[in-house]
Amino acid sequence: MIDGFRRGLGFELDPFQVSACTALGEGRSVLVAAPTGAGKTVVAEFAVYLAMHSTSTKVFYTAPMKALSNQKYQEFVAAYGADDVGLLTGDTNINSRARIVVMTTEVLRNMLYADSDLLPDLGFVIMDEVHYLADRFRGAVWEEVIIHLPRDVRLVSLSATVSNAEEFGDWLQTVRGDTAVIVSEERPVPLDQHILMRNKLVDLFDTRTGSARGTSDHRVNPELVQMARYGGRTLNARQMKDVGRYHSRGGRPQEFKLDRSAVIRLLEDRNLLPAIFFIFSRVGCDSAVSQVLRSGVRLTTVAERDEIRAIVEERCRTIPDGDLAVLGYWEWLGGLERGVAAHHAGMLPAFKEVVEDLFRRKLLKVVFATETLALGINMPARTVVLEKLEKFNGEARVPITPGEYTQLTGRAGRRGIDVEGHSVIQWQDGLDPQAVASLASRRTYPLNSSFSPSYNMAVNLIAQFGRQRTREILETSFAQFQADRGVVDLARKVRGQEESLAGYEKAMTCHLGDFREYSGIRRELTDLERKGAGRAEASSRSERDRRQKRLTELRTAMRRHPCHGCSDREAHARWAERWWSLTRSTDELRRQITSRTGAISRIFDRVADVLLELGYLNQDAGGELTVAAPGRTLRKIYGERDLLVAECLRAGAWNGLDAAGLAAMAAALVYEPRRDDGQYSDRQLPRGGFRAALERTTTLWSTLDDLERANKLPGSEPISAGISLAMSRWAQGSTLDRVLEEADLAAGDFVRITKQAIDLLDQLSTVADAPIGGLARSALDAIRRGIVAYSSVA
């Protein structure tokens, strides 16, 4: 089978691809961990090839993002035809009974819990970007799918290079059966790494060492070290003396940084385009495009401009002219025709797809992008430019991690086009070449589970397996697997420290008496003296008297203790201090072991206690749990606010709403407010029954939050109705410009939030009784219009 597949590719397979395809051909599951652009998807394509060469086997291809799902759908349609390919992304349902179905991971999870009639004949599940299971918001879904897939389904897991791929593979072997772990560190296109200092590209590593590109044994380029020290200049001996005198007078070397248009021209002159500039800010990306266009940069030929315009007009023809004006279409098109564009989550999805398509066709030469572009989208460049090596994480500016650096620079080098890729880091004042080299060569970024039981997960598992079996299933999670491995290491450390403690105890043994007892008196005395010195003025007289009385008692006990007169007392005391310190450390390790053992099932027990108290579960005399009537509704509600939604339906909190009001409420439930969002007033809320419904919903949230915290669960963030008025007006037919102004959101954000609201309304339309069920369908139809309804695949 491999030979026939290889002939259809038109290129030779790399060794890791051969190993993975061979394992699949032998009936095994596989985990493939390899760098971005290495060709992991070839392994996925072989799984599809195997399925399509059988009589009825189906294959599901799961991806973490709808954009990636859309891209894979189009690729499979091109390869196998529209009749054999389907797409399920929550808001899109195309040919769901096809042999090949592309879907988001959440869709597959929901299908497994619902025992969908699409599951029979499923032979392969491909989990692209499986390292997403580390994502703290959505990561649990990956583990749920891996755990609950039928054992006879072969799993093809594709991951970025992580340092603990073998550990993840061991877990897959445990829960999925025979799994081959294939790890490749080799980039298909070597990466040359540079620092742009002044107008000079300087190699980051010393190429004279003869080492392979990008390896950790590289030595930092000495020329770069000197230039970093002296402001971007290579100095001769006489200049070095001048600089020495300059520094002795407190001076600093002059800093100089090329503007973006100059950087683009430099890259163009050196044949290093197309390039992706990563800027960790949406506003920064848009500003960069404007700045470059103002400078007069033009990177396309007349023929390329004509082709760009034709493609854009065809792809955007379904968007009304009035909306195009609001979206800045003509300015955006002008940038595209000159070969320059931005790419970030605030853009309309249709615009982002056009940028991706034009870049792949080599018509766009420069894209300014946020890091979201690095996650899975097939959009490689010849060069990647990093303007800064830090980003804002929502709370503070933090350095990017080695994993993020590798993900970003993984876009550099187009397989089959470039003989090498290039990364360019722009010099910043204070940049340390050694730190950059360390960032560029480290490969120590582990994959850590973010799994935690949810309310929906709990009722679904209990309905199928009961309490005890559910606890056993949850203990097979990767989170518990890692915790248990950690316990083994901790237990080994405890054993080692216990041996040391025995040695310390022997060394402090005194022939006159119990030195541990004596050292305990000394420690208490010392601690009390220190605390007294620090709080003497703040304490009351009675406290000072009690402390003084205790100090007198301890001093008397110390002097009377037999060990006080030992000639080796201080030598014993030094060993005793080591014993006490190590004892404290060992006790802490034991506490960690206790907390990690059965950690996931303990969280499940707390979740179950909340559900029992609220009546979603019943418990018999033997302690067995069953799902009550409200729990059967909760089984069909997915999302971070699953229990709150169920409670609102149960309490009739939304019964006074109309369709627009229900759309506004759905938006409030899915909206995550920005840090700079201020408080909204009653005037900024939809009229009618919305305010009363919001008050009832907020009261229910508060009650749940108190109950969760009482059960040692983390609780949830308050509801924000910051965009509810805008969503209500959108549902009532308001124009795009008015809605975007009201919401104070970029078009891409508005579309994303609206589609999340649509997903929730779709769930309500199937699980809610009248009147909410019918209202949800009306609300869904009212907001799925205009730019929200646009789809490149429908």
mmCIF file of C-alpha atoms in Angstrom, residues 64-65 106 129-143 375 446-452 640 672:
data_model
loop_
_atom_site.group_PDB
_atom_site.id
_atom_site.type_symbol
_atom_site.label_atom_id
_atom_site.label_comp_id
_atom_site.label_asym_id
_atom_site.label_seq_id
_atom_site.Cartn_x
_atom_site.Cartn_y
_atom_site.Cartn_z
ATOM 1 C CA PRO A 64 -8.391 22.575 16.718
ATOM 2 C CA MET A 65 -9.603 25.514 14.621
ATOM 3 C CA GLU A 106 -15.463 19.394 20.096
ATOM 4 C CA GLU A 129 -2.195 19.571 16.472
ATOM 5 C CA VAL A 130 -2.823 17.130 19.340
ATOM 6 C CA HIS A 131 -0.471 19.164 21.539
ATOM 7 C CA TYR A 132 -3.513 21.439 21.966
ATOM 8 C CA LEU A 133 -4.473 19.197 24.878
ATOM 9 C CA ALA A 134 -2.192 21.481 26.916
ATOM 10 C CA ASP A 135 -4.588 24.386 26.239
ATOM 11 C CA ARG A 136 -6.146 25.288 29.577
ATOM 12 C CA PHE A 137 -9.511 26.217 28.049
ATOM 13 C CA ARG A 138 -10.072 23.521 25.431
ATOM 14 C CA GLY A 139 -7.408 20.896 26.133
ATOM 15 C CA ALA A 140 -9.678 18.525 28.046
ATOM 16 C CA VAL A 141 -11.654 17.809 24.858
ATOM 17 C CA TRP A 142 -8.653 16.089 23.246
ATOM 18 C CA GLU A 143 -8.285 13.740 26.204
ATOM 19 C CA LEU A 375 -0.887 27.437 14.671
ATOM 20 C CA PRO A 446 6.954 19.589 27.608
ATOM 21 C CA LEU A 447 3.360 18.714 26.831
ATOM 22 C CA ASN A 448 1.363 18.997 30.071
ATOM 23 C CA SER A 449 -2.256 17.973 30.460
ATOM 24 C CA SER A 450 -4.916 20.556 31.317
ATOM 25 C CA PHE A 451 -7.636 17.940 31.851
ATOM 26 C CA SER A 452 -10.317 18.516 34.495
ATOM 27 C CA GLU A 640 -17.810 26.466 29.863
ATOM 28 C CA GLU A 672 -15.164 37.081 27.568
#
